[in-house]
CSV table of C-alpha atoms in Angstrom, one decimal:
chain,number,residue,atom,x,y,z
M,126,UNK,CA,43.9,-23.1,0.6
M,127,UNK,CA,41.1,-22.7,2.9
M,128,UNK,CA,37.5,-20.5,3.1
M,129,UNK,CA,36.1,-18.6,6.3
M,130,UNK,CA,33.3,-20.0,6.7
M,131,UNK,CA,32.0,-16.5,8.6
M,132,UNK,CA,29.5,-15.4,5.2
M,133,UNK,CA,26.1,-17.1,6.6
M,134,UNK,CA,23.8,-17.9,4.3
M,135,UNK,CA,21.1,-14.6,3.7
M,136,UNK,CA,17.7,-16.7,4.7
M,137,UNK,CA,19.7,-17.7,7.3
M,138,UNK,CA,16.5,-17.5,10.2
M,139,UNK,CA,14.6,-16.0,7.3
M,140,UNK,CA,10.9,-17.9,6.6
M,141,UNK,CA,11.0,-17.6,2.6
M,142,UNK,CA,8.9,-19.0,-0.1
M,143,UNK,CA,5.3,-17.8,-1.1
M,144,UNK,CA,3.5,-16.1,1.3
M,145,UNK,CA,0.3,-17.2,3.1
M,146,UNK,CA,-3.7,-16.9,1.6
M,147,UNK,CA,-5.6,-14.8,4.8
M,148,UNK,CA,-8.3,-17.7,5.3
M,149,UNK,CA,-12.3,-16.0,5.3
M,150,UNK,CA,-12.7,-16.7,9.3
M,151,UNK,CA,-9.0,-14.2,9.1
M,152,UNK,CA,-10.4,-12.2,6.5
M,153,UNK,CA,-13.3,-10.7,8.8
M,154,UNK,CA,-11.2,-11.6,12.5
M,155,UNK,CA,-8.5,-7.9,10.4
M,156,UNK,CA,-12.3,-6.0,9.2
M,157,UNK,CA,-14.5,-5.9,11.8
M,158,UNK,CA,-10.9,-4.7,14.1
M,159,UNK,CA,-10.4,-2.5,11.3
M,160,UNK,CA,-14.1,-1.8,11.6
M,161,UNK,CA,-14.8,-1.0,15.3
M,162,UNK,CA,-11.1,0.9,15.5
M,163,UNK,CA,-12.9,2.9,13.2
M,164,UNK,CA,-9.5,3.4,10.9
M,165,UNK,CA,-11.6,4.7,7.9
M,166,UNK,CA,-9.1,4.1,5.9
M,167,UNK,CA,-7.0,1.6,6.7
M,168,UNK,CA,-10.3,-0.6,6.4
M,169,UNK,CA,-11.1,0.9,2.5
M,170,UNK,CA,-8.0,-0.6,1.9
M,171,UNK,CA,-8.4,-3.9,3.1
M,172,UNK,CA,-11.0,-4.4,1.7
M,173,UNK,CA,-9.9,-3.0,-2.1
M,174,UNK,CA,-6.3,-4.9,-1.6
M,175,UNK,CA,-8.9,-8.1,-0.9
M,176,UNK,CA,-11.3,-8.0,-3.6
M,177,UNK,CA,-8.3,-5.9,-6.3
M,178,UNK,CA,-6.6,-8.8,-6.5
M,179,UNK,CA,-3.6,-7.0,-7.4
M,180,UNK,CA,0.1,-6.5,-6.8
M,181,UNK,CA,1.5,-4.0,-4.8
M,182,UNK,CA,3.0,-1.8,-7.3
M,183,UNK,CA,-0.2,-1.3,-9.0
M,184,UNK,CA,-2.5,-1.0,-5.2
M,185,UNK,CA,-0.4,2.0,-4.0
M,186,UNK,CA,-1.2,3.9,-7.6
M,187,UNK,CA,-4.4,3.4,-7.8
M,188,UNK,CA,-6.1,6.7,-8.7
M,189,UNK,CA,-9.9,7.4,-7.6
M,190,UNK,CA,-10.8,7.8,-11.3
M,191,UNK,CA,-9.3,3.6,-11.2
M,192,UNK,CA,-12.4,3.2,-9.5
M,193,UNK,CA,-14.8,5.7,-9.4
M,194,UNK,CA,-16.8,7.8,-11.2
M,195,UNK,CA,-19.0,11.2,-10.0
M,196,UNK,CA,-19.1,10.6,-6.5
M,197,UNK,CA,-20.0,7.2,-6.9
M,198,UNK,CA,-17.0,3.4,-7.0
M,199,UNK,CA,-17.5,1.4,-9.4
M,200,UNK,CA,-18.9,-2.4,-9.5
M,201,UNK,CA,-16.2,-3.8,-11.2
M,202,UNK,CA,-13.3,-1.2,-12.1
M,203,UNK,CA,-9.7,-1.9,-15.1
M,204,UNK,CA,-6.3,-0.3,-14.3
M,205,UNK,CA,-3.0,-1.8,-16.7
M,206,UNK,CA,-0.6,-3.7,-14.8
M,207,UNK,CA,3.3,-2.1,-14.4
M,208,UNK,CA,4.9,-5.9,-14.2
M,209,UNK,CA,3.8,-6.8,-17.3
M,210,UNK,CA,1.6,-3.7,-19.3
M,211,UNK,CA,-1.6,-5.6,-19.4
M,212,UNK,CA,-5.1,-5.0,-18.6
M,213,UNK,CA,-7.0,-6.7,-15.0
M,214,UNK,CA,-10.3,-6.2,-14.8
M,215,UNK,CA,-11.4,-6.5,-11.0
M,216,UNK,CA,-15.4,-6.9,-9.1
M,217,UNK,CA,-15.9,-4.1,-6.4
M,218,UNK,CA,-18.5,-5.6,-4.3
M,219,UNK,CA,-20.6,-3.5,-1.8
M,220,UNK,CA,-18.9,-3.9,1.4
M,221,UNK,CA,-15.6,-2.3,-0.1
M,222,UNK,CA,-17.3,0.4,-1.8
M,223,UNK,CA,-18.8,1.7,0.9
M,224,UNK,CA,-15.6,1.5,3.3
M,225,UNK,CA,-13.9,3.0,0.0
M,226,UNK,CA,-16.4,6.1,-0.9
M,227,UNK,CA,-16.6,6.8,2.8
M,228,UNK,CA,-12.4,6.8,2.6
M,229,UNK,CA,-13.3,9.5,-0.6
M,230,UNK,CA,-15.1,12.1,1.7
M,231,UNK,CA,-13.5,11.4,5.0
M,232,UNK,CA,-10.3,12.6,3.2
M,233,UNK,CA,-11.7,14.9,0.0
M,234,UNK,CA,-10.2,12.8,-2.9
M,235,UNK,CA,-11.2,13.8,-6.0
M,236,UNK,CA,-10.2,11.9,-9.9
M,237,UNK,CA,-6.4,12.9,-10.4
M,238,UNK,CA,-5.8,12.3,-6.9
M,239,UNK,CA,-3.9,9.1,-5.7
M,240,UNK,CA,-6.5,6.5,-3.9
M,241,UNK,CA,-4.2,5.9,-1.0
M,242,UNK,CA,-1.9,9.5,-0.8
M,243,UNK,CA,1.0,9.9,1.6
M,244,UNK,CA,0.8,11.9,4.8
M,245,UNK,CA,4.9,12.4,3.9
M,246,UNK,CA,4.7,13.2,0.5
M,247,UNK,CA,2.0,15.6,-1.0
M,248,UNK,CA,0.9,14.8,-4.8
M,249,UNK,CA,2.7,11.4,-3.8
M,250,UNK,CA,0.9,8.1,-2.4
M,251,UNK,CA,2.0,5.5,-0.2
M,252,UNK,CA,5.0,3.3,-1.3
M,253,UNK,CA,4.9,-0.2,-1.4
M,254,UNK,CA,6.8,-0.8,1.9
M,255,UNK,CA,4.7,1.8,3.9
M,256,UNK,CA,1.6,-0.7,2.6
M,257,UNK,CA,3.6,-3.9,3.3
M,258,UNK,CA,4.6,-2.7,7.3
M,259,UNK,CA,0.2,-2.6,6.9
M,260,UNK,CA,-0.3,-5.4,6.2
M,261,UNK,CA,2.9,-6.9,8.9
M,262,UNK,CA,0.3,-4.3,11.2
M,263,UNK,CA,-3.4,-6.3,10.4
M,264,UNK,CA,-1.8,-10.0,10.6
M,265,UNK,CA,-0.9,-9.2,13.9
M,266,UNK,CA,-3.2,-8.2,15.2
M,267,UNK,CA,-5.4,-11.0,14.8
M,268,UNK,CA,-2.6,-13.2,16.2
M,269,UNK,CA,-0.8,-14.6,13.6
M,270,UNK,CA,3.4,-14.6,12.5
M,271,UNK,CA,3.8,-11.6,10.4
M,272,UNK,CA,6.8,-13.5,9.4
M,273,UNK,CA,4.7,-15.7,7.4
M,274,UNK,CA,2.8,-12.8,4.7
M,275,UNK,CA,2.9,-10.1,3.1
M,276,UNK,CA,1.9,-7.5,0.8
M,277,UNK,CA,1.2,-10.5,-2.0
M,278,UNK,CA,-0.9,-12.6,0.5
M,279,UNK,CA,-3.4,-10.3,0.1
M,280,UNK,CA,-3.4,-10.5,-4.2
M,281,UNK,CA,-3.5,-14.7,-3.1
M,282,UNK,CA,-5.8,-15.5,-0.6
M,283,UNK,CA,-9.2,-13.8,-2.4
M,284,UNK,CA,-8.0,-16.2,-5.3
M,285,UNK,CA,-7.8,-19.2,-3.1
M,286,UNK,CA,-10.5,-19.0,-1.8
M,287,UNK,CA,-12.5,-18.4,-5.5
M,288,UNK,CA,-10.0,-22.1,-7.0
M,289,UNK,CA,-11.3,-24.0,-3.6
M,290,UNK,CA,-15.0,-23.1,-4.3
M,291,UNK,CA,-15.3,-23.7,-8.0
M,292,UNK,CA,-12.1,-25.8,-9.2
M,293,UNK,CA,-11.9,-22.4,-12.1
M,294,UNK,CA,-7.5,-22.4,-13.3
M,295,UNK,CA,-8.5,-20.4,-16.1
M,296,UNK,CA,-11.7,-17.7,-14.3
M,297,UNK,CA,-8.0,-17.5,-11.6
M,298,UNK,CA,-5.9,-17.2,-13.9
M,299,UNK,CA,-7.9,-14.0,-15.6
M,300,UNK,CA,-8.6,-12.9,-12.2
M,301,UNK,CA,-5.3,-11.8,-11.4
M,302,UNK,CA,-3.8,-10.7,-14.5
M,303,UNK,CA,-0.9,-13.8,-15.1
M,304,UNK,CA,-0.7,-14.2,-18.9
M,305,UNK,CA,-0.1,-18.0,-18.9
M,306,UNK,CA,-2.4,-21.0,-16.8
M,307,UNK,CA,1.5,-22.3,-15.3
M,308,UNK,CA,1.8,-19.5,-13.9
M,309,UNK,CA,-1.3,-20.0,-12.0
M,310,UNK,CA,-1.7,-22.5,-10.5
M,311,UNK,CA,2.2,-22.8,-9.0
M,312,UNK,CA,0.7,-19.0,-7.2
M,313,UNK,CA,-2.3,-20.7,-6.1
M,314,UNK,CA,0.0,-24.7,-5.5
M,315,UNK,CA,-2.4,-25.9,-6.0
M,316,UNK,CA,-0.9,-29.7,-8.1
M,317,UNK,CA,-0.4,-32.3,-5.2
M,318,UNK,CA,-3.2,-31.6,-3.1
M,319,UNK,CA,-5.7,-32.0,-6.0
M,320,UNK,CA,-3.8,-34.5,-7.5
M,321,UNK,CA,-4.4,-36.2,-3.2
M,322,UNK,CA,-7.9,-34.6,-3.6
M,323,UNK,CA,-8.4,-36.9,-6.8
M,324,UNK,CA,-6.6,-39.9,-5.8
M,325,UNK,CA,-8.2,-40.0,-2.7
M,326,UNK,CA,-12.0,-40.9,-4.0
M,327,UNK,CA,-10.8,-43.9,-6.2
M,328,UNK,CA,-11.1,-47.1,-4.7
M,329,UNK,CA,-9.1,-50.2,-6.3
């Protein structure tokens, strides 16, 4: 009995695995390009994605009222995650507040409107696929390989920087809305790196 060998593995020629986070200088490179190009919506979206650290399904469904009161963007906000049904809080830094306020004013959005409304379907938000395409465009604009970056890149970026500076896994767990620490450890991929750093600091 013979078997056909014509079928290729689903991942042949594709990059798979966890997507890379952005480094600090890469975040600023994208931000500056969006500012220079006066991309009001995309600048607000990029800044919010970095700060909120939400999954794409939660990011695209943000309502104006989730992050704003009386025309002003909040310093801290909270949403219920679609995946876990658990609330997660996040900070909104000054630069993000300013860019999001500019976008809300420019688009004339009100409390019950989606923060990232669809340009095609009235009263709906952009899709996760549309969001993913925008992210690919951002990373490609600064010369990065879009195949190794995705929407989870923006969720991971600030969390990774926070961990590298503080080594506080519990804080990162809370910020990402993970239900257990092991998920955070796997998500950051820090075990081997941290072990090596500890080993290198000890001479025998």
